[in-house]
PDB file of C-alpha atoms and ligand atoms in Angstrom:
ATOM      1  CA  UNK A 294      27.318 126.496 141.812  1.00  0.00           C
ATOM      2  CA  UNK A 295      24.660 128.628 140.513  1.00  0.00           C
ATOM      3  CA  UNK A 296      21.627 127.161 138.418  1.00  0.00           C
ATOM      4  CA  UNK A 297      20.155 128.520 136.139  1.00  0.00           C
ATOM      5  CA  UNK A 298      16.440 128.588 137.030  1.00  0.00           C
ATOM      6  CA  UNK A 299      13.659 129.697 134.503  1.00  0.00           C
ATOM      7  CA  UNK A 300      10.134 131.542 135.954  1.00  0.00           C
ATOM      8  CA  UNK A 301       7.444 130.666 133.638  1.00  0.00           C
ATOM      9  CA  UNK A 302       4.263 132.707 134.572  1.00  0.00           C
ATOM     10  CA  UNK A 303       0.562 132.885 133.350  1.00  0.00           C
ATOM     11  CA  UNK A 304      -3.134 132.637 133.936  1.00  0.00           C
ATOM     12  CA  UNK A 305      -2.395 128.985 132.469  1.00  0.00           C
ATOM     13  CA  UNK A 306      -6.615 129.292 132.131  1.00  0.00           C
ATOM     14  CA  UNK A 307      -5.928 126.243 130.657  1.00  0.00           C
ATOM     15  CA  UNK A 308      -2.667 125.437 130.786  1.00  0.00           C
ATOM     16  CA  UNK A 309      -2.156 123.832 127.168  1.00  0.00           C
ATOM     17  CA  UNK A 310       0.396 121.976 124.460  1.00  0.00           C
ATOM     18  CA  UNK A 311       1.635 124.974 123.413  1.00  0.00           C
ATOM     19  CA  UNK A 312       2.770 126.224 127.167  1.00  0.00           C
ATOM     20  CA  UNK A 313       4.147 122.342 127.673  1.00  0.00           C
ATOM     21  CA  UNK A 314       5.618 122.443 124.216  1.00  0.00           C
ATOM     22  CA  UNK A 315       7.596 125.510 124.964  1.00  0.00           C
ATOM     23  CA  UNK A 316       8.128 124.821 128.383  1.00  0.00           C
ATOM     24  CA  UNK A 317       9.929 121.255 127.005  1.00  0.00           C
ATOM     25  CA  UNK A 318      12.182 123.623 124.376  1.00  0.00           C
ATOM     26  CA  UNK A 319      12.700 126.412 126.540  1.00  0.00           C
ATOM     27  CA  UNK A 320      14.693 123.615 129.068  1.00  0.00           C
ATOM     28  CA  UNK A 321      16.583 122.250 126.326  1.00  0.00           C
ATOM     29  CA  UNK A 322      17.575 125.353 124.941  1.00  0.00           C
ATOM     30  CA  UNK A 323      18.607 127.228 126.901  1.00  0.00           C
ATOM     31  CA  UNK A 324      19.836 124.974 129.670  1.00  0.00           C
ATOM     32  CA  UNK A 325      17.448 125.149 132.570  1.00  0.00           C
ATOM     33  CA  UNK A 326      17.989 123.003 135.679  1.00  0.00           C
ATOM     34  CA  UNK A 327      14.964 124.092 137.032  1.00  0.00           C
ATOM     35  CA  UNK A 328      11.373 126.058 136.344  1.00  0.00           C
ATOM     36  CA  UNK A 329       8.904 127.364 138.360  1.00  0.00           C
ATOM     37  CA  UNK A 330       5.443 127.452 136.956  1.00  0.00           C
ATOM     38  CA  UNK A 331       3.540 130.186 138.712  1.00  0.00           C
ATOM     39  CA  UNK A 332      -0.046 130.834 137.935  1.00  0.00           C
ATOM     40  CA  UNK A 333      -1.026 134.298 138.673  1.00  0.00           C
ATOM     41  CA  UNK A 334      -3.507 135.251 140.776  1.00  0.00           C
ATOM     42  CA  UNK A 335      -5.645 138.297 138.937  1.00  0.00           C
ATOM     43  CA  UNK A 336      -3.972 139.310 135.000  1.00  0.00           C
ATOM     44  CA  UNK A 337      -2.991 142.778 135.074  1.00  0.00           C
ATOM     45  CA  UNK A 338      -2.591 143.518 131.684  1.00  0.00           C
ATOM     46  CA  UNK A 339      -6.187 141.729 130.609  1.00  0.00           C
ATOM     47  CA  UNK A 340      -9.654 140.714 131.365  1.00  0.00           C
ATOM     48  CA  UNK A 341     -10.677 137.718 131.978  1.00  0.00           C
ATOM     49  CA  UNK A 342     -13.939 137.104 132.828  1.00  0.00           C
ATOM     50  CA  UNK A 343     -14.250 133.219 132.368  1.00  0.00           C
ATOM     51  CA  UNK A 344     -11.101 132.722 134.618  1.00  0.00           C
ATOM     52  CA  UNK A 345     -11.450 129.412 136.773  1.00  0.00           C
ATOM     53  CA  UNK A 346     -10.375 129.277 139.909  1.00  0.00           C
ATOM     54  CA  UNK A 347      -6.391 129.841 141.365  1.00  0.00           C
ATOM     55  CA  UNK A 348      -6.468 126.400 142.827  1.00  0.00           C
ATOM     56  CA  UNK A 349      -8.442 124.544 139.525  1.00  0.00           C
ATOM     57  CA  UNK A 350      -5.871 126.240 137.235  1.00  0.00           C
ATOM     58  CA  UNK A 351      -2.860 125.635 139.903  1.00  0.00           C
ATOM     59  CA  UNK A 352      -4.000 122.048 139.867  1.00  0.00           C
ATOM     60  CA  UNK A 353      -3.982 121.562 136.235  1.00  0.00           C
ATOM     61  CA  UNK A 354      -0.582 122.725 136.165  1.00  0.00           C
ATOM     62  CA  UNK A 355       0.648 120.098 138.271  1.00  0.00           C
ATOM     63  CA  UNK A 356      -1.062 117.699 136.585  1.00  0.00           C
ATOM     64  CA  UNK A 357       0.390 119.112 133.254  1.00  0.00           C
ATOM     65  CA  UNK A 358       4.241 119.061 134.125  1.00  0.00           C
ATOM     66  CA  UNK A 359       4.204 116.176 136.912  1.00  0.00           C
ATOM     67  CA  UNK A 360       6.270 114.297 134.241  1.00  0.00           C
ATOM     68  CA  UNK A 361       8.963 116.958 132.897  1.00  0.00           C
ATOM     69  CA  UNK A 362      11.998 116.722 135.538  1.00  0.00           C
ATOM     70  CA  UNK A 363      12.881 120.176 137.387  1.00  0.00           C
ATOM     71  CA  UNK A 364       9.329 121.825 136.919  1.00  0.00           C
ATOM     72  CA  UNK A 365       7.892 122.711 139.915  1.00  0.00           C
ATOM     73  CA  UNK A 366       4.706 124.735 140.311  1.00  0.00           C
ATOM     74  CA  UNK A 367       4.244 127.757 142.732  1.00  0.00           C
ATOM     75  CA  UNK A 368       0.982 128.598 144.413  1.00  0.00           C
ATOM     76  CA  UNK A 369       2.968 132.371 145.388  1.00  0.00           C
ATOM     77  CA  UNK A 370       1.298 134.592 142.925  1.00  0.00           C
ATOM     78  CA  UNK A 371      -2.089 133.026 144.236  1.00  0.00           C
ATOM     79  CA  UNK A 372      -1.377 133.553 147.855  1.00  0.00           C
ATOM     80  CA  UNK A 373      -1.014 137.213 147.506  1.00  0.00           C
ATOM     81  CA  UNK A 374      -3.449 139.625 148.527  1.00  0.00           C
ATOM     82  CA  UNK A 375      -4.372 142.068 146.013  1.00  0.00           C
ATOM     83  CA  UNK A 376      -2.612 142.400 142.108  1.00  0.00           C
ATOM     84  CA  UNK A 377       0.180 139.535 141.434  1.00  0.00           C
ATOM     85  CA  UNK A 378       3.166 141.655 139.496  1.00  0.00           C
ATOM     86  CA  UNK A 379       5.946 139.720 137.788  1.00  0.00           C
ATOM     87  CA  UNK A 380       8.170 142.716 139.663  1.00  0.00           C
ATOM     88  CA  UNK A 381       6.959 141.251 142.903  1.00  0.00           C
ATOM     89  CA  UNK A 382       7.885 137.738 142.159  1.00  0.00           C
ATOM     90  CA  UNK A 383      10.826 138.351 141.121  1.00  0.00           C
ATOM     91  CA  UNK A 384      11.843 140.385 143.973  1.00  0.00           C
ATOM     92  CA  UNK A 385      11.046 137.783 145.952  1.00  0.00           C
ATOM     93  CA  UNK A 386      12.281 134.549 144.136  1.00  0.00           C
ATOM     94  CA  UNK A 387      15.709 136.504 144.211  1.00  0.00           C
ATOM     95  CA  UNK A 388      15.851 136.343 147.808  1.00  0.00           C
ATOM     96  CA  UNK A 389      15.153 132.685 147.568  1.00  0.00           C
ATOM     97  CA  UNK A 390      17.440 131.549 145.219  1.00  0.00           C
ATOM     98  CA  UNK A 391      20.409 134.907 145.833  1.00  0.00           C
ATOM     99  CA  UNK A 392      22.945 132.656 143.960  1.00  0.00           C
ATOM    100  CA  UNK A 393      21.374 131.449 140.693  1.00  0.00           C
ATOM    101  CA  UNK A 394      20.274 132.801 137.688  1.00  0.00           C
ATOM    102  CA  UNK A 395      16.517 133.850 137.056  1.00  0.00           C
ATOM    103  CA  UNK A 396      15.774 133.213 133.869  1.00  0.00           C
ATOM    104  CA  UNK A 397      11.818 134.483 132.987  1.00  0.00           C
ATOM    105  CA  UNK A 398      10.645 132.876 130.025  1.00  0.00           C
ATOM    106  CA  UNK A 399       7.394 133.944 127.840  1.00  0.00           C
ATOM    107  CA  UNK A 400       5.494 134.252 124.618  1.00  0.00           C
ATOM    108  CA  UNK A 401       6.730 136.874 121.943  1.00  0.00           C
ATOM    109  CA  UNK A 402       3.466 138.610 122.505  1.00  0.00           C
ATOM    110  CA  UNK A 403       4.430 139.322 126.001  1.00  0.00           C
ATOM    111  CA  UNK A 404       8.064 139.865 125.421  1.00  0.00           C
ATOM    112  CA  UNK A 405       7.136 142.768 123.359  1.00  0.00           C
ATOM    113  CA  UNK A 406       5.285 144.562 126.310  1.00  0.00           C
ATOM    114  CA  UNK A 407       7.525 144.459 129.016  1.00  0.00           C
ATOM    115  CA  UNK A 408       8.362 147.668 128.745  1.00  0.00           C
ATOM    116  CA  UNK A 409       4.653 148.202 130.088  1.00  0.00           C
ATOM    117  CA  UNK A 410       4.601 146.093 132.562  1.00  0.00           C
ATOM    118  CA  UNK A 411       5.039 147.086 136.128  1.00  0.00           C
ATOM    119  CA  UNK A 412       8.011 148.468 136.909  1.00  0.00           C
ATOM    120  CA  UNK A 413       9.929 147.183 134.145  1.00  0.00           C
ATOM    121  CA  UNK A 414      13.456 147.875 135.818  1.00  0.00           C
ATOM    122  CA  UNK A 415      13.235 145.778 138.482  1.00  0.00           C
ATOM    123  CA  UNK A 416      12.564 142.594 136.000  1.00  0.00           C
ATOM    124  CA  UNK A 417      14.981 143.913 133.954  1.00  0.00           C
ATOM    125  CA  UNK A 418      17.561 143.999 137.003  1.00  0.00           C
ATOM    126  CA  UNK A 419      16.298 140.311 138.327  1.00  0.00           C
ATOM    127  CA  UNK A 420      16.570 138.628 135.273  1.00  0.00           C
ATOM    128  CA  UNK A 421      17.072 137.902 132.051  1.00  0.00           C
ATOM    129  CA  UNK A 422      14.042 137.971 129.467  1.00  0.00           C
ATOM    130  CA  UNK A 423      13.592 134.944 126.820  1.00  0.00           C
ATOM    131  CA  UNK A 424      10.944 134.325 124.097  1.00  0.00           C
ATOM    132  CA  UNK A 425       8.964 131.582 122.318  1.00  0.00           C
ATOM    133  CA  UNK A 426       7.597 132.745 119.053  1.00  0.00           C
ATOM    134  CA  UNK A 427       4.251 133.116 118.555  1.00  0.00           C
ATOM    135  CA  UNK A 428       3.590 132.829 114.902  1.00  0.00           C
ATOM    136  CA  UNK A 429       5.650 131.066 112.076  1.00  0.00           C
ATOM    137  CA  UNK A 430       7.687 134.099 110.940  1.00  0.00           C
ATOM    138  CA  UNK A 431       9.598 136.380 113.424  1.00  0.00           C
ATOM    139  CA  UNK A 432       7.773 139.853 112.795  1.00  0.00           C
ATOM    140  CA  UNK A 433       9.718 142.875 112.614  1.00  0.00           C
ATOM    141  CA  UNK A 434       8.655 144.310 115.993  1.00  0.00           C
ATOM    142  CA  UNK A 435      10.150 141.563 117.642  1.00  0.00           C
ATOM    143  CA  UNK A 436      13.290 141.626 116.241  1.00  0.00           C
ATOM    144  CA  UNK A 437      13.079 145.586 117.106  1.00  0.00           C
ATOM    145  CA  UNK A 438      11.955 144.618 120.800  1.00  0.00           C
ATOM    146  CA  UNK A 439      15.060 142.073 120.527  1.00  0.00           C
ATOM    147  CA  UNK A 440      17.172 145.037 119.688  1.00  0.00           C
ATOM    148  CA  UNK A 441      16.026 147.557 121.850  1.00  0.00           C
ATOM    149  CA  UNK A 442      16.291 145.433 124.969  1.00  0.00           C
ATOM    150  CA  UNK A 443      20.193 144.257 124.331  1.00  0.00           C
ATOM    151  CA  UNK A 444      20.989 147.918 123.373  1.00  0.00           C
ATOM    152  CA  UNK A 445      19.341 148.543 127.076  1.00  0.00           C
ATOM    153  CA  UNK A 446      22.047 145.846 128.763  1.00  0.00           C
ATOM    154  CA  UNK A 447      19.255 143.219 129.314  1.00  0.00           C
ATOM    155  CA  UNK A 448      19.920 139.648 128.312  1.00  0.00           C
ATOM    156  CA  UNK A 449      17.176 138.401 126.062  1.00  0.00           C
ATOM    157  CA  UNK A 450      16.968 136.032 123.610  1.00  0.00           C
ATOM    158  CA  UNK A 451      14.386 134.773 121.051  1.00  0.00           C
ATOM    159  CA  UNK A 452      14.417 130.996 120.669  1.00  0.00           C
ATOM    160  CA  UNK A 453      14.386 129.047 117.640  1.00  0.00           C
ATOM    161  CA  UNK A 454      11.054 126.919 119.223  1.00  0.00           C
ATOM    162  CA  UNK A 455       8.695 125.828 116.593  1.00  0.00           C
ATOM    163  CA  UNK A 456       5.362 127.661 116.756  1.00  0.00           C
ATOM    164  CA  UNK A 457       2.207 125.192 118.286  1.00  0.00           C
ATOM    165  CA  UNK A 458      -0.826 127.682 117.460  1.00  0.00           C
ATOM    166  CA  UNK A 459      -2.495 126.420 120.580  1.00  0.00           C
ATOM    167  CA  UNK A 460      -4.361 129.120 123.307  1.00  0.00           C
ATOM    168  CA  UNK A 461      -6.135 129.144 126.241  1.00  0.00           C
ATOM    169  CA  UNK A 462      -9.119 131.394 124.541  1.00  0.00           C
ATOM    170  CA  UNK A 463      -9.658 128.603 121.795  1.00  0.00           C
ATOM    171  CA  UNK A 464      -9.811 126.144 123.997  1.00  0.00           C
ATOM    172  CA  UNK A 465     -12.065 128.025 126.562  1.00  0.00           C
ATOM    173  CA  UNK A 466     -14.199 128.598 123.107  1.00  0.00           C
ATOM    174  CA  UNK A 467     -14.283 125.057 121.994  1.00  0.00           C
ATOM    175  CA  UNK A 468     -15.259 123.873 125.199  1.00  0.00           C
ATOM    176  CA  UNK A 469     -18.101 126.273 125.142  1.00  0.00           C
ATOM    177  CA  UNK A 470     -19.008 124.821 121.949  1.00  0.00           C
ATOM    178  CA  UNK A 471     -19.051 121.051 123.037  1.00  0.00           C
ATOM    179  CA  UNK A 472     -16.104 120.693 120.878  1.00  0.00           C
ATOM    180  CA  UNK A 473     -13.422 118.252 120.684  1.00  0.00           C
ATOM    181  CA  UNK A 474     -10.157 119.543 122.250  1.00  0.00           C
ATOM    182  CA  UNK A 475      -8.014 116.324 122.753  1.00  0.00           C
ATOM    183  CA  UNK A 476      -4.810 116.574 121.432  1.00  0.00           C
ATOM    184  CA  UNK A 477      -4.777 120.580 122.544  1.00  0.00           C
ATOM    185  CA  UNK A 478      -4.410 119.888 126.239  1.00  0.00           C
ATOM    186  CA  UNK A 479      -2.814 117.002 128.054  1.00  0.00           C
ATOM    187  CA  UNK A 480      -5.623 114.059 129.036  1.00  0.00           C
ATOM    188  CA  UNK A 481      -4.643 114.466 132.691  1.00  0.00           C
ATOM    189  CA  UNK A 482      -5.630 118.261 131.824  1.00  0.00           C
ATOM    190  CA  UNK A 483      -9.043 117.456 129.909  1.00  0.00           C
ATOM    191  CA  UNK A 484     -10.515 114.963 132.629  1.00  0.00           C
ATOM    192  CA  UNK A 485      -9.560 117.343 135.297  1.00  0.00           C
ATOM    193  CA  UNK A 486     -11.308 119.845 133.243  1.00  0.00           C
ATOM    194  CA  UNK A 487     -14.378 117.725 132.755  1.00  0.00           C
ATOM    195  CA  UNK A 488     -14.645 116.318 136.712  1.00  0.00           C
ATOM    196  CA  UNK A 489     -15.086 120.039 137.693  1.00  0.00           C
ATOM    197  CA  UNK A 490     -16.997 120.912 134.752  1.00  0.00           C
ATOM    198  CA  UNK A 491     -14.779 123.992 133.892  1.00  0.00           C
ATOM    199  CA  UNK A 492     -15.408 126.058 131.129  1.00  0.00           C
ATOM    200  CA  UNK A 493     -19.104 124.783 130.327  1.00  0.00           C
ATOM    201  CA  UNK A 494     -18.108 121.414 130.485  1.00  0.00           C
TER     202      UNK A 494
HETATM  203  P1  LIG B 744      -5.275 133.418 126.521  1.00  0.00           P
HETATM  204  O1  LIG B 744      -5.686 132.810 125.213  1.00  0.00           O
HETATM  205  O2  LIG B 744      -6.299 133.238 127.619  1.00  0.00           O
HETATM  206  O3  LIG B 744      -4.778 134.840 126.373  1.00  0.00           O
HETATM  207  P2  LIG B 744      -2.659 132.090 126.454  1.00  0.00           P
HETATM  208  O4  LIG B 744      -2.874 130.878 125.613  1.00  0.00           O
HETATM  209  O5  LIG B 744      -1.936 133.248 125.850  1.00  0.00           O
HETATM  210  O6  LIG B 744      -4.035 132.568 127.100  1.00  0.00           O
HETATM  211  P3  LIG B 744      -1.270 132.417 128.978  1.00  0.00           P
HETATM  212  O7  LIG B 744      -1.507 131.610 130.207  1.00  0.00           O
HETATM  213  O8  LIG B 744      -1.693 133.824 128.971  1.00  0.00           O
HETATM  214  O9  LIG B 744      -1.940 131.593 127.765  1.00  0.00           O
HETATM  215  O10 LIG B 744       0.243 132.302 128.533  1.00  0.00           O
HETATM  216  C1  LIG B 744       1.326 132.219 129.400  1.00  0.00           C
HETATM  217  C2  LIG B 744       2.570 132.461 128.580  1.00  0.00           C
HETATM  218  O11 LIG B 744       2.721 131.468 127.561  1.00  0.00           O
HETATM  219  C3  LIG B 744       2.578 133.811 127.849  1.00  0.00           C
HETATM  220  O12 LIG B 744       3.895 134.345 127.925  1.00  0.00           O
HETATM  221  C4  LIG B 744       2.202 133.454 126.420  1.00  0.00           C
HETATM  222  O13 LIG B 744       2.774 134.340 125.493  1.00  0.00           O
HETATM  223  C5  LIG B 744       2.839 132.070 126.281  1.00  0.00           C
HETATM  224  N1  LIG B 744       2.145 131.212 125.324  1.00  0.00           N
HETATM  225  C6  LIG B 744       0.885 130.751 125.402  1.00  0.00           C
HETATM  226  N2  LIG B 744       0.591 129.947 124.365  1.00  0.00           N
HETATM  227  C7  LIG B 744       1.687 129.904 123.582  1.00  0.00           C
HETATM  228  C8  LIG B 744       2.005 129.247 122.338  1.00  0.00           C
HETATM  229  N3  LIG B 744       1.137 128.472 121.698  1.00  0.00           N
HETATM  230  N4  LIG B 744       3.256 129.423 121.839  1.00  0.00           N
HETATM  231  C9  LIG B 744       4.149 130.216 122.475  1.00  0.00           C
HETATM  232  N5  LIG B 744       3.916 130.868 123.636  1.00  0.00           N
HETATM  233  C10 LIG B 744       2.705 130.711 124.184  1.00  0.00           C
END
């Protein structure tokens, strides 16, 4: 039978409550049997100069969705040589799993870009697209982006998730500024974080 398998990418740099949040929603909603959390290896679309390590962020990850059944995290974006493109993965996870459904699942901002990303037509052809939104009221671009992508042929969807205004950057800034950031990240996450003294901690 096939499954219906969501691909949940990122620099996860951390990985936070709002990515477990969604990740928890996105399951529910739309009826995942199984995720893969994949930590890429070097952003494309942005700089980031206070990235910690693949296997520090891969790590945290783990320790992040150990408890939420059918999340599994991949190390395959950070064993490749070179750029990691969501094209690439997708390629290749559809070789894996020929029979199921690959479901990639994101924030709005992201959703809106696609289009940009690297060779859009080949994520477009591997799978279908679905957002989390990223501020309280849908904005009119993504409700055009919505739109224009179904017009297109590609199944995407927008999900009714409740916005957590939780990111990586605050975090990386409050730990800069010896700041409290329990209750943004998971403890697991925040003593890992601490042991290897990661983001000026
Ligand atoms: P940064 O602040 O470093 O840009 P980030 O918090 O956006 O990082 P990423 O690892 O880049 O985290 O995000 C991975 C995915 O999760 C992206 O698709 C992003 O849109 C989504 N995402 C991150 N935080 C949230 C949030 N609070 N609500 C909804 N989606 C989110």
């Amino acid at each position: 039978m096939s499954r219906r398998i969501g691909v949940y990418g990122g620099s996860f740099n951390p990985i936070h409550n709002g990515h477990i949040h969604i990740l928890r929603q996105f399951i529910a909603q739309l009826g995942l049997d199984q995720v893969l959390v994949i930590p890429d290896r070097t952003p494309p679309h942005k700089p980031a100069p206070d990235l910690a390590p693949g296997e520090d962020r891969f790590h945290m990850c783990r320790l992040a969705t150990a408890d939420i059944p059918g999340v599994m995290v991949s190390d395959m974006e950070l064993n490749r040589t070179g750029k990691s493109y969501t094209a690439d993965t997708l390629l290749e996870l559809k070789k894996q799993y020929p029979a199921d459904r690959l479901i990639l699942l994101m924030g709005e901002d992201m959703f809106c870009t696609v289009d940009h990303w690297y060779h859009p037509e080949v994520l477009f052809s591997c799978a279908a697209l679905a957002a989390a939104p990223r501020e309280e009221s849908m904005s009119e671009e993504i409700q055009n982006q919505l739109y224009s992508l179904q017009q297109r042929g590609v199944e995407s969807y927008i999900c009714p998730i409740p916005f957590l205004p939780v990111s990586s950057t605050q975090i990386r800034d409050l730990c800069r500024e010896g700041a409290d950031i329990s209750g943004l990240v998971p403890p697991a996450v925040e003593a890992y974080m601490r042991e290897k003294h990661l983001y000026g901690l």
